[in-house]
């Protein structure tokens, strides 16, 4: 097991390098970088043309060449691309994600500032999905083919077919606009600091209800149908017939024998879903409900060519994803000791 874990950890290094290298190379050929955007703002009032990209950007016409060189040095573009790439790798090795060009803050600070919104959306979606979808999937498997199974399957699939942002718009119009039961924007009210602790909790839950509902409905289908199919597959196996022949009740067979084996595909996906809940980025939901989270940060960073944020968050999330995948694979051994990676 130790050799397998060490091998997986070593394989993460070339994977990270490949992801960062491809992204870095792509950013070098994307027009409208931070230097060009700075020059565009400087020439906005003098009618500078916005055609073209790179250093031949027409907005640089009439700008002092020394000033252009200072701007390049400010953003680190006065060095060759390969030097900037190796410098970035050295920073990432020390877990220094760099400093944002436009926010004038460390990338770590930006991520920590946006995390409360993403955690609020992700954790509530995660817990509600699992606490509802898993029991629903078990019930559907036990009562497979009944009216309950058919009716819940229809409802779950309809919810899965509706995009989250479309449902969010409908919820805003009906419950936020027409009935005015819920707020239209934000994670908390403007006077949240003045409220008591009990009132803060109520205010927070009041604000988070609509966005979480819009995000969670689609995830029910995947988890519930996965649970149902896993249980149905185990129910048909020979050991279930043997257990029943020994006189065990259906309840004992279900929870002592079937449950452990059927949970393998669910539990192994649990770490990825749980870790992902902390770093989830739902751009459309965050934009729709005016929530400033990681999804909106990533989108704005790409649009504004804020390369330290783009590459820094990519490195962080890729590393977390690789570690989470390793933990998910190790969960196979924890759930089913028969699994041997050797």
mmCIF file of N, CA and C in Angstrom, residues 4 8 16-17 20 29 35 43 45 88 90 110 113 119 139 149 189-190 213 215 223-224 245 248-249 257 279 322:
data_model
loop_
_atom_site.group_PDB
_atom_site.id
_atom_site.type_symbol
_atom_site.label_atom_id
_atom_site.label_comp_id
_atom_site.label_asym_id
_atom_site.label_seq_id
_atom_site.Cartn_x
_atom_site.Cartn_y
_atom_site.Cartn_z
ATOM 1 N N UNK A 4 2.247 1.896 -3.395
ATOM 2 C CA UNK A 4 1.215 2.408 -4.302
ATOM 3 C C UNK A 4 0.971 3.896 -4.063
ATOM 4 N N UNK A 8 1.664 6.995 -6.687
ATOM 5 C CA UNK A 8 0.620 7.951 -7.072
ATOM 6 C C UNK A 8 1.061 9.382 -6.787
ATOM 7 N N UNK A 16 0.838 17.740 -12.781
ATOM 8 C CA UNK A 16 0.771 19.165 -12.469
ATOM 9 C C UNK A 16 1.589 19.985 -13.465
ATOM 10 N N UNK A 17 2.787 19.494 -13.765
ATOM 11 C CA UNK A 17 3.637 20.225 -14.709
ATOM 12 C C UNK A 17 2.979 20.316 -16.087
ATOM 13 N N UNK A 20 0.022 22.884 -15.959
ATOM 14 C CA UNK A 20 0.518 24.262 -15.872
ATOM 15 C C UNK A 20 1.212 24.690 -17.161
ATOM 16 N N UNK A 29 -0.374 33.252 -26.001
ATOM 17 C CA UNK A 29 -0.887 33.566 -27.334
ATOM 18 C C UNK A 29 -2.259 34.229 -27.299
ATOM 19 N N UNK A 35 -0.848 44.060 -19.964
ATOM 20 C CA UNK A 35 -0.154 45.242 -20.490
ATOM 21 C C UNK A 35 -1.035 45.958 -21.500
ATOM 22 N N UNK A 43 -5.162 55.018 -23.126
ATOM 23 C CA UNK A 43 -5.456 55.679 -24.394
ATOM 24 C C UNK A 43 -6.948 55.771 -24.682
ATOM 25 N N UNK A 45 -9.150 57.784 -23.739
ATOM 26 C CA UNK A 45 -9.650 59.116 -24.025
ATOM 27 C C UNK A 45 -9.046 59.763 -25.248
ATOM 28 N N UNK A 88 7.548 30.881 -11.939
ATOM 29 C CA UNK A 88 6.222 30.515 -11.440
ATOM 30 C C UNK A 88 6.257 29.159 -10.747
ATOM 31 N N UNK A 90 8.793 27.764 -9.278
ATOM 32 C CA UNK A 90 9.461 27.935 -7.995
ATOM 33 C C UNK A 90 8.546 28.517 -6.932
ATOM 34 N N UNK A 110 -7.331 36.298 -1.979
ATOM 35 C CA UNK A 110 -8.547 36.330 -2.795
ATOM 36 C C UNK A 110 -9.341 35.043 -2.638
ATOM 37 N N UNK A 113 -11.057 34.972 0.662
ATOM 38 C CA UNK A 113 -12.179 35.908 0.704
ATOM 39 C C UNK A 113 -13.410 35.339 0.011
ATOM 40 N N UNK A 119 -18.234 27.774 -0.021
ATOM 41 C CA UNK A 119 -18.497 26.752 0.999
ATOM 42 C C UNK A 119 -19.979 26.708 1.334
ATOM 43 N N UNK A 139 -34.787 3.297 -0.941
ATOM 44 C CA UNK A 139 -36.230 3.035 -0.980
ATOM 45 C C UNK A 139 -36.684 2.655 -2.389
ATOM 46 N N UNK A 149 -41.706 4.092 -7.106
ATOM 47 C CA UNK A 149 -40.469 4.115 -7.875
ATOM 48 C C UNK A 149 -40.655 4.881 -9.180
ATOM 49 N N UNK A 189 -27.917 40.018 4.929
ATOM 50 C CA UNK A 189 -28.506 41.351 4.829
ATOM 51 C C UNK A 189 -27.457 42.416 5.137
ATOM 52 N N UNK A 190 -27.767 43.643 4.773
ATOM 53 C CA UNK A 190 -26.817 44.743 4.984
ATOM 54 C C UNK A 190 -26.590 45.037 6.462
ATOM 55 N N UNK A 213 -31.355 25.643 -3.412
ATOM 56 C CA UNK A 213 -32.418 24.882 -4.079
ATOM 57 C C UNK A 213 -32.153 24.772 -5.574
ATOM 58 N N UNK A 215 -29.272 24.750 -7.022
ATOM 59 C CA UNK A 215 -28.117 23.905 -7.283
ATOM 60 C C UNK A 215 -28.362 22.445 -6.942
ATOM 61 N N UNK A 223 -27.132 10.914 -7.748
ATOM 62 C CA UNK A 223 -26.880 10.159 -6.516
ATOM 63 C C UNK A 223 -27.973 9.138 -6.249
ATOM 64 N N UNK A 224 -29.229 9.502 -6.413
ATOM 65 C CA UNK A 224 -30.333 8.581 -6.122
ATOM 66 C C UNK A 224 -30.358 7.411 -7.101
ATOM 67 N N UNK A 245 -32.179 -17.618 3.053
ATOM 68 C CA UNK A 245 -32.431 -19.040 3.311
ATOM 69 C C UNK A 245 -32.035 -19.436 4.728
ATOM 70 N N UNK A 248 -32.679 -15.017 7.918
ATOM 71 C CA UNK A 248 -32.556 -13.593 8.237
ATOM 72 C C UNK A 248 -33.723 -12.819 7.642
ATOM 73 N N UNK A 249 -34.166 -11.795 8.357
ATOM 74 C CA UNK A 249 -35.267 -10.965 7.869
ATOM 75 C C UNK A 249 -34.772 -10.062 6.742
ATOM 76 N N UNK A 257 -25.895 -6.847 5.101
ATOM 77 C CA UNK A 257 -25.179 -7.494 4.007
ATOM 78 C C UNK A 257 -25.168 -6.631 2.741
ATOM 79 N N UNK A 279 -14.674 23.985 -2.676
ATOM 80 C CA UNK A 279 -14.080 24.773 -3.751
ATOM 81 C C UNK A 279 -14.963 24.809 -4.992
ATOM 82 N N UNK A 322 -6.169 15.985 -7.532
ATOM 83 C CA UNK A 322 -5.341 14.780 -7.599
ATOM 84 C C UNK A 322 -5.266 14.076 -6.247
#
